[in-house]
Each structure stands twice: as structure tokens, then as C-alpha cells.
DNA sequence: TATTGTTATACTCTATAACTATA
DNA sequence: TATAGTTATAGAGTATAACAATA
């Protein structure tokens, strides 16, 4: 660690004028999302699961038998990115590639038994972590937010 | 282009169960933010300005004379990332590094005259692009969203 | 001809550590 | 001792293009 953790110098950060950035949803979305990702990492990095891998785990858990390409499309990624993700989850013995009976080009993805218990535990942890942030929200704002964000993403 | 743009095969995407992902602010924030970034790029990539460079431009415009480190802290980045960003904006003749009179280790950052007019034009474009998305929102939701996202990011 | 999984590749973003010159 | 700018570097994340096997 090169940097000092308790600097004696003022950063002047509290006096900075953010101009139009304070009125832009794109900027505010980015800042909020970065906070959520770093909180996710703090809560889950010891398990070796990134937010992206967590998404794959949940989609396969809820939709057993999906192909890699279908999972990629559900998450909005390119199928080439799925190879390393499934490789890693398979090395962790959480997921299994079974040859598809209908189409010999593709695999059907399933959680292993330990993948099932692992993902249950992870989901609990992620929900706990999110609930810790709900104190920043008023009654009903979480549901409202989920609805608005879904509309903005479509 | 290897891929066909009008596939005849169903993706089954509309039938996928997203499970807990549909209830997680972190996931929804990421999806919404990715949409905003791709819309930003579609609207502004011809000008050679990414969302990150736009942030630097706005902070320097509103706070002339700041050091690179102060800008980095305002935007939540590491100061090492600021070098390439300021280099690029300087090559585009939008920003200027002036030696600080108080501290010979640091530079004071300013917009050039063309940087001023350029950033005005960019800000208009970014606002126009955002306003195109407000049709997805109901009355008052934008202001409420800015407030909630600010609370979540702190 | 088109699609699946794969590989190679590249580009961006981000963060860390170490260096120099200054403070 | 600490800080500002810099460099080198490395790790994610993401995307494109091409290939073999299969449809």
C-alpha cells in the first residue's frame, strides 16, 4: 500500500459543482450501479462469484436445460463470453454441461447438487446485502424503482 | 458480419424465468445503465467522447483550475486513470494543462475556447438524448429517480 | 445456409504498485 | 513523510471474427 489512508489534505470534493451531471439519469445510474457492484463484491468475493457469474447461476437454476447461447441472450451478453463463465462454474462444480439430446451442437446446462445449495446460500446473501440498502429508501420506493428501471432498460 | 440479423429460430427469451434477478436493484440498475451507455454512444461516439470523458469535461467546465487528482476524486476514479483521459482531451484541443502557481507538482485544468463551445454542444446533445427516454417515465418520476439514485450512491 | 460452441483477439475500463519531483 | 503526475502492468468485462461440427 503506497497511499495513506488518512490524508491530512482537504480534497475540496464537497465544494465541487457537478453541473449537468446532477441532472443526468445516465450519470446517476452509473454511480449507483458502481456502489451496488462494490457492495456485492464485498459481500460475495470470498465465494469467487462476480455479479456476472451470479446472473448465470440464477438463470440456469430457474431454467435448467438451457443452452449457453440462450443464457447469454437472457443476460444480454455475447455467447462467446459464456464459455469462460461456464468453464469457471464447471470447475467450481456448481454447473454441469450435458450433451443435448435434440441438438448435438449444443449443451444443456444444469446446476449440480452442490450448485443448488451453493446458489441458495448465495441468493440469501445477496438479498441480505440488498436489504441493508433499503434503509435509504422510503416505503414502496423499492418496488417503484424496480418498475422504473425495467421500463428504462427496455 | 458473420451473424444473421433476422434469425428464423426462436430464442425462447420471452419464456425465461429470471428468478431473484427480477427483484434485485443491483441487477436492474446494471441493465438500465448499460442501455443508457449504449444510447449515449449511439448519440455521441462520432464526437469521440465516451461517458467517462464527458464527465471529465463537465467537471472541468464547472470547476476550472482543478487538479487531475481532484477531478478523479470527484468522479470516483483513480488518479492514474486521469492521465490518458486528459491526454486525449488535450490532443482534441478541448482541455489545457496549465502549471499550477501554488504547487509545482500539479496542473490546473481548464477548457480551451473550443472546448467551451464543444462541451456546450455535447451537453445539449446528451440532454436531448436523455429527454427522448423520459417518455418511459410518468410525471415527476425523473426528479424522484435522480433523488433516489443519489441516496443509493452515497 | 444457418447455428452452437469455441478460440483468438482486441479494446475499454479499472485498479495497483512504483517512480520522480515536489511539498 | 506525504502528495501530484506518471508509467507499467494486470485483471475484468465485452465485443468481433473466424473455424469445425452439426442442423
Coordinates of C-alpha atoms (C1' of nucleotides) in Angstrom, one line a residue:
Chain A
X1 CA 0.0 0.0 0.0
X2 CA 1.6 3.2 -1.2
X3 CA -1.2 5.6 -0.4
X4 CA -2.0 7.0 3.0
X5 CA -5.5 6.1 4.3
X6 CA -5.9 9.2 6.5
X7 CA -4.8 12.2 4.4
X8 CA -4.4 15.5 6.2
X9 CA -5.1 17.4 3.0
X10 CA -8.5 18.6 2.0
X11 CA -9.8 17.1 -1.3
X12 CA -12.2 20.1 -1.9
X13 CA -14.6 17.4 -3.1
X14 CA -17.5 18.8 -1.1
X15 CA -17.3 22.1 -2.9
X16 CA -17.3 20.7 -6.5
X17 CA -20.1 21.8 -8.9
X18 CA -21.2 18.7 -10.9
X19 CA -23.2 20.9 -13.3
X20 CA -25.4 18.9 -15.7
X21 CA -24.2 15.6 -14.3
X22 CA -26.5 16.1 -11.3
X23 CA -29.5 16.2 -13.7
X24 CA -28.5 13.2 -15.9
X25 CA -30.1 9.8 -15.2
X26 CA -27.2 8.1 -17.1
X27 CA -24.6 9.5 -14.7
X28 CA -26.6 8.8 -11.6
X29 CA -27.4 5.3 -12.8
X30 CA -23.7 4.7 -13.2
X31 CA -22.7 5.9 -9.8
X32 CA -25.5 4.0 -8.1
X33 CA -24.7 0.8 -10.0
X34 CA -21.0 1.0 -9.2
X35 CA -21.9 1.3 -5.5
X36 CA -24.1 -1.8 -5.7
X37 CA -21.3 -3.8 -7.5
X38 CA -18.7 -2.9 -4.9
X39 CA -21.1 -3.9 -2.2
X40 CA -21.8 -7.1 -4.0
X41 CA -18.1 -7.8 -4.2
X42 CA -17.5 -7.0 -0.5
X43 CA -20.3 -9.5 0.4
X44 CA -19.6 -12.3 -2.1
X45 CA -16.0 -12.1 -3.4
X46 CA -14.8 -14.7 -0.9
X47 CA -17.1 -17.2 -2.7
X48 CA -15.4 -16.4 -6.0
X49 CA -18.6 -15.2 -7.6
X50 CA -18.9 -12.0 -9.6
X51 CA -22.2 -10.3 -10.4
X52 CA -22.0 -11.7 -13.9
X53 CA -21.4 -15.3 -12.7
X54 CA -24.2 -14.8 -10.2
X55 CA -26.5 -14.0 -13.1
X56 CA -25.6 -17.2 -15.0
X57 CA -26.1 -19.2 -11.8
X58 CA -29.6 -17.8 -11.3
X59 CA -30.7 -18.2 -14.9
X60 CA -29.6 -21.8 -15.0
X61 CA -31.1 -22.5 -11.6
X62 CA -34.5 -21.2 -12.7
X63 CA -34.3 -22.6 -16.3
X64 CA -32.5 -25.9 -16.2
X65 CA -31.5 -27.3 -19.6
X66 CA -30.9 -24.0 -21.3
X67 CA -28.1 -23.8 -23.9
X68 CA -25.2 -21.4 -23.4
X69 CA -26.5 -19.2 -26.2
X70 CA -29.9 -18.9 -24.6
X71 CA -28.3 -17.9 -21.3
X72 CA -26.2 -15.3 -23.0
X73 CA -29.2 -13.8 -24.7
X74 CA -31.2 -13.7 -21.5
X75 CA -28.4 -11.8 -19.8
X76 CA -27.7 -9.6 -22.8
X77 CA -24.2 -10.9 -23.4
X78 CA -22.4 -12.4 -26.4
X79 CA -22.3 -16.2 -26.4
X80 CA -18.5 -16.1 -26.7
X81 CA -18.4 -14.6 -23.2
X82 CA -20.3 -17.6 -21.9
X83 CA -17.5 -20.1 -22.5
X84 CA -15.2 -18.8 -19.8
X85 CA -18.1 -18.2 -17.4
X86 CA -19.5 -21.8 -17.7
X87 CA -15.9 -23.1 -17.6
X88 CA -15.3 -21.4 -14.3
X89 CA -18.7 -22.5 -12.8
X90 CA -18.0 -26.1 -14.0
X91 CA -14.5 -26.0 -12.4
X92 CA -16.2 -25.0 -9.2
X93 CA -18.5 -28.0 -9.5
X94 CA -21.6 -25.7 -9.5
X95 CA -22.8 -26.3 -13.0
X96 CA -22.8 -29.2 -15.5
X97 CA -22.7 -29.3 -19.3
X98 CA -24.8 -32.2 -20.5
X99 CA -24.8 -33.0 -24.2
X100 CA -28.2 -32.1 -25.6
X101 CA -30.2 -35.0 -27.0
X102 CA -32.1 -32.8 -29.5
X103 CA -29.1 -31.0 -31.0
X104 CA -25.6 -32.4 -30.9
X105 CA -24.0 -29.0 -31.4
X106 CA -25.2 -27.7 -28.0
X107 CA -25.0 -28.4 -24.3
X108 CA -27.8 -28.3 -21.8
X109 CA -26.8 -26.6 -18.6
X110 CA -27.8 -27.7 -15.1
X111 CA -26.8 -26.9 -11.6
X112 CA -25.1 -29.8 -9.7
X113 CA -26.5 -30.7 -6.3
X114 CA -23.8 -28.7 -4.6
X115 CA -24.6 -25.9 -7.1
X116 CA -28.2 -25.9 -5.9
X117 CA -27.2 -25.5 -2.2
X118 CA -24.5 -23.0 -3.1
X119 CA -26.8 -20.9 -5.2
X120 CA -29.4 -20.9 -2.4
X121 CA -26.8 -19.6 0.0
X122 CA -25.6 -17.0 -2.4
X123 CA -29.1 -15.8 -3.1
X124 CA -29.7 -15.3 0.6
X125 CA -26.5 -13.4 1.0
X126 CA -27.3 -11.1 -2.0
X127 CA -30.8 -10.4 -0.7
X128 CA -29.4 -9.7 2.8
X129 CA -26.9 -7.3 1.3
X130 CA -29.6 -5.5 -0.8
X131 CA -31.9 -5.3 2.2
X132 CA -29.2 -3.4 4.1
X133 CA -29.5 -0.7 1.5
X134 CA -33.3 -0.4 1.7
X135 CA -32.9 1.8 4.7
X136 CA -32.0 4.5 2.2
X137 CA -35.5 4.1 0.6
X138 CA -38.9 5.1 1.7
X139 CA -42.0 2.8 1.8
X140 CA -42.8 1.5 -1.6
X141 CA -39.8 3.0 -3.3
X142 CA -38.1 -0.3 -3.9
X143 CA -41.0 -1.7 -5.9
X144 CA -41.3 1.6 -7.8
X145 CA -37.7 1.6 -8.6
X146 CA -37.7 -2.0 -9.9
X147 CA -40.6 -1.0 -12.2
X148 CA -39.0 2.2 -13.4
X149 CA -35.6 0.6 -14.1
X150 CA -37.3 -2.2 -16.0
X151 CA -39.0 0.4 -18.2
X152 CA -35.8 2.3 -18.8
X153 CA -33.9 -0.9 -19.8
X154 CA -36.4 -2.0 -22.4
Chain B
X1 CA -20.6 -9.7 -40.3
X2 CA -20.9 -13.4 -39.6
X3 CA -24.2 -13.4 -37.8
X4 CA -27.6 -13.2 -39.4
X5 CA -29.7 -10.2 -38.3
X6 CA -33.0 -11.9 -38.9
X7 CA -32.8 -15.3 -37.3
X8 CA -35.7 -17.7 -38.0
X9 CA -35.1 -19.5 -34.8
X10 CA -36.9 -18.6 -31.6
X11 CA -34.6 -17.6 -28.8
X12 CA -37.1 -18.6 -26.1
X13 CA -36.0 -15.4 -24.3
X14 CA -39.6 -14.4 -23.6
X15 CA -40.2 -17.5 -21.6
X16 CA -37.2 -17.3 -19.3
X17 CA -37.7 -17.1 -15.6
X18 CA -35.3 -14.5 -14.1
X19 CA -36.0 -15.6 -10.6
X20 CA -34.5 -13.4 -7.9
X21 CA -32.8 -11.2 -10.6
X22 CA -36.2 -9.5 -11.2
X23 CA -36.3 -8.4 -7.5
X24 CA -32.6 -7.2 -7.3
X25 CA -31.9 -3.5 -7.6
X26 CA -28.3 -4.3 -8.4
X27 CA -29.3 -6.3 -11.5
X28 CA -31.9 -3.9 -12.7
X29 CA -29.5 -0.9 -12.2
X30 CA -26.9 -2.7 -14.3
X31 CA -29.4 -3.4 -17.2
X32 CA -30.7 0.1 -17.2
X33 CA -27.3 1.7 -17.0
X34 CA -26.0 -0.5 -19.9
X35 CA -28.9 0.8 -22.0
X36 CA -28.1 4.4 -21.2
X37 CA -24.5 3.9 -22.1
X38 CA -25.3 2.3 -25.4
X39 CA -27.7 5.2 -26.2
X40 CA -25.0 7.7 -25.2
X41 CA -22.5 6.0 -27.5
X42 CA -25.0 6.0 -30.4
X43 CA -25.6 9.7 -29.9
X44 CA -22.0 10.8 -29.2
X45 CA -19.5 8.3 -30.4
X46 CA -19.0 10.3 -33.7
X47 CA -17.6 13.1 -31.5
X48 CA -15.0 10.7 -29.9
X49 CA -16.4 11.3 -26.4
X50 CA -17.2 8.4 -24.1
X51 CA -19.4 8.8 -21.0
X52 CA -16.2 8.9 -18.8
X53 CA -14.6 11.7 -20.9
X54 CA -17.9 13.6 -20.8
X55 CA -17.7 13.5 -17.0
X56 CA -14.2 15.0 -17.1
X57 CA -15.3 17.7 -19.5
X58 CA -18.2 18.8 -17.4
X59 CA -16.3 18.8 -14.1
X60 CA -13.5 20.9 -15.6
X61 CA -16.0 23.2 -17.2
X62 CA -17.9 23.9 -14.0
X63 CA -14.7 23.9 -11.8
X64 CA -11.9 25.5 -13.8
X65 CA -8.4 25.2 -12.3
X66 CA -8.9 21.8 -10.5
X67 CA -6.0 19.4 -10.4
X68 CA -6.2 16.0 -12.1
X69 CA -6.4 14.3 -8.7
X70 CA -9.4 16.4 -7.6
X71 CA -11.2 15.6 -10.8
X72 CA -10.5 11.9 -10.3
X73 CA -11.9 12.1 -6.8
X74 CA -15.0 13.9 -7.9
X75 CA -15.8 11.2 -10.4
X76 CA -14.8 8.4 -8.2
X77 CA -11.9 7.2 -10.3
X78 CA -8.2 6.6 -9.5
X79 CA -5.9 9.5 -10.5
X80 CA -3.8 7.1 -12.7
X81 CA -6.9 6.8 -15.0
X82 CA -7.0 10.6 -15.4
X83 CA -3.7 10.7 -17.3
X84 CA -4.9 9.0 -20.5
X85 CA -8.2 10.9 -20.3
X86 CA -6.7 14.3 -20.0
X87 CA -4.1 13.4 -22.7
X88 CA -6.9 12.6 -25.1
X89 CA -8.9 15.7 -24.3
X90 CA -5.8 17.8 -24.7
X91 CA -5.0 16.2 -28.1
X92 CA -8.5 17.1 -29.1
X93 CA -7.7 20.7 -28.1
X94 CA -10.6 20.7 -25.6
X95 CA -8.7 20.9 -22.4
X96 CA -5.5 22.6 -21.2
X97 CA -3.0 21.7 -18.6
X98 CA -1.5 24.8 -17.0
X99 CA 1.3 24.6 -14.4
X100 CA -0.1 25.4 -11.0
X101 CA 1.4 28.5 -9.4
X102 CA 0.9 27.3 -5.9
X103 CA 2.2 23.8 -6.3
X104 CA 4.7 22.9 -8.9
X105 CA 3.8 19.2 -8.7
X106 CA 0.3 19.7 -10.2
X107 CA -1.5 21.1 -13.1
X108 CA -4.6 23.3 -13.2
X109 CA -7.1 22.1 -15.8
X110 CA -9.1 24.5 -18.0
X111 CA -11.3 24.2 -21.0
X112 CA -9.9 25.8 -24.1
X113 CA -12.2 28.2 -26.0
X114 CA -13.1 25.5 -28.5
X115 CA -13.5 23.1 -25.5
X116 CA -16.2 25.5 -24.1
X117 CA -18.2 25.6 -27.3
X118 CA -17.7 21.8 -27.8
X119 CA -18.9 21.0 -24.3
X120 CA -21.9 23.2 -24.7
X121 CA -22.9 21.4 -27.9
X122 CA -22.2 18.0 -26.2
X123 CA -24.3 18.8 -23.2
X124 CA -27.2 19.8 -25.4
X125 CA -26.9 16.6 -27.3
X126 CA -26.7 14.5 -24.1
X127 CA -29.8 16.3 -22.7
X128 CA -31.7 15.8 -25.9
X129 CA -30.9 12.1 -25.8
X130 CA -32.0 11.7 -22.2
X131 CA -35.2 13.6 -22.9
X132 CA -36.0 11.0 -25.5
X133 CA -36.1 8.5 -22.7
X134 CA -38.4 10.5 -20.5
X135 CA -41.4 9.2 -22.4
X136 CA -40.9 6.0 -20.5
X137 CA -41.4 7.9 -17.2
X138 CA -44.5 9.4 -15.6
X139 CA -44.8 12.9 -14.3
X140 CA -42.3 13.6 -11.6
X141 CA -40.5 10.3 -11.9
X142 CA -37.3 11.7 -13.3
X143 CA -36.8 14.1 -10.3
X144 CA -37.7 11.3 -7.9
X145 CA -35.3 8.9 -9.7
X146 CA -32.4 11.4 -9.5
X147 CA -33.0 11.8 -5.8
X148 CA -33.3 8.0 -5.1
X149 CA -30.2 7.2 -7.2
X150 CA -28.2 9.9 -5.3
X151 CA -29.3 8.4 -2.0
X152 CA -28.3 4.9 -3.2
X153 CA -24.9 6.0 -4.4
X154 CA -23.9 7.6 -1.1
Chain C
dT1 C1' -27.1 -21.7 -45.4
dA2 C1' -27.6 -21.1 -40.5
dT3 C1' -26.5 -22.1 -35.7
dT4 C1' -23.6 -23.8 -31.4
dG5 C1' -19.7 -23.8 -29.0
dT6 C1' -15.2 -22.4 -29.3
dT7 C1' -10.8 -19.8 -29.9
dA8 C1' -8.1 -15.8 -30.8
dT9 C1' -8.0 -11.3 -30.5
dA10 C1' -8.7 -6.6 -29.2
dC11 C1' -10.4 -2.8 -26.8
dT12 C1' -12.1 -0.4 -22.8
dC13 C1' -12.3 0.3 -18.0
dT14 C1' -10.3 0.0 -13.7
dA15 C1' -7.0 -0.7 -10.1
dT16 C1' -2.2 -1.4 -8.0
dA17 C1' 2.5 -0.5 -7.4
dA18 C1' 6.4 2.0 -8.0
dC19 C1' 9.0 6.0 -9.7
dT20 C1' 10.1 11.4 -9.9
dA21 C1' 9.6 15.8 -8.5
dT22 C1' 8.0 18.4 -5.4
dA23 C1' 5.7 19.8 -0.7
Chain D
dT1 C1' 6.7 11.8 5.2
dA2 C1' 3.2 12.7 2.1
dT3 C1' 1.3 14.2 -2.3
dA4 C1' 0.8 15.0 -7.8
dG5 C1' 1.5 13.2 -12.0
dT6 C1' 3.2 9.5 -14.4
dT7 C1' 4.3 4.7 -16.1
dA8 C1' 3.9 -0.1 -16.4
dT9 C1' 1.1 -3.6 -15.7
dA10 C1' -2.6 -6.6 -14.9
dG11 C1' -7.4 -8.0 -14.3
dA12 C1' -12.2 -7.7 -15.6
dG13 C1' -15.7 -7.2 -19.0
dT14 C1' -17.1 -7.0 -23.5
dA15 C1' -17.2 -7.5 -28.5
dT16 C1' -15.9 -9.2 -33.3
dA17 C1' -14.3 -12.5 -36.5
dA18 C1' -13.4 -17.0 -37.9
dC19 C1' -13.5 -22.1 -37.5
dA20 C1' -15.3 -27.1 -37.0
dA21 C1' -19.3 -29.8 -36.1
dT22 C1' -23.9 -30.1 -36.8
dA23 C1' -28.6 -28.6 -38.3

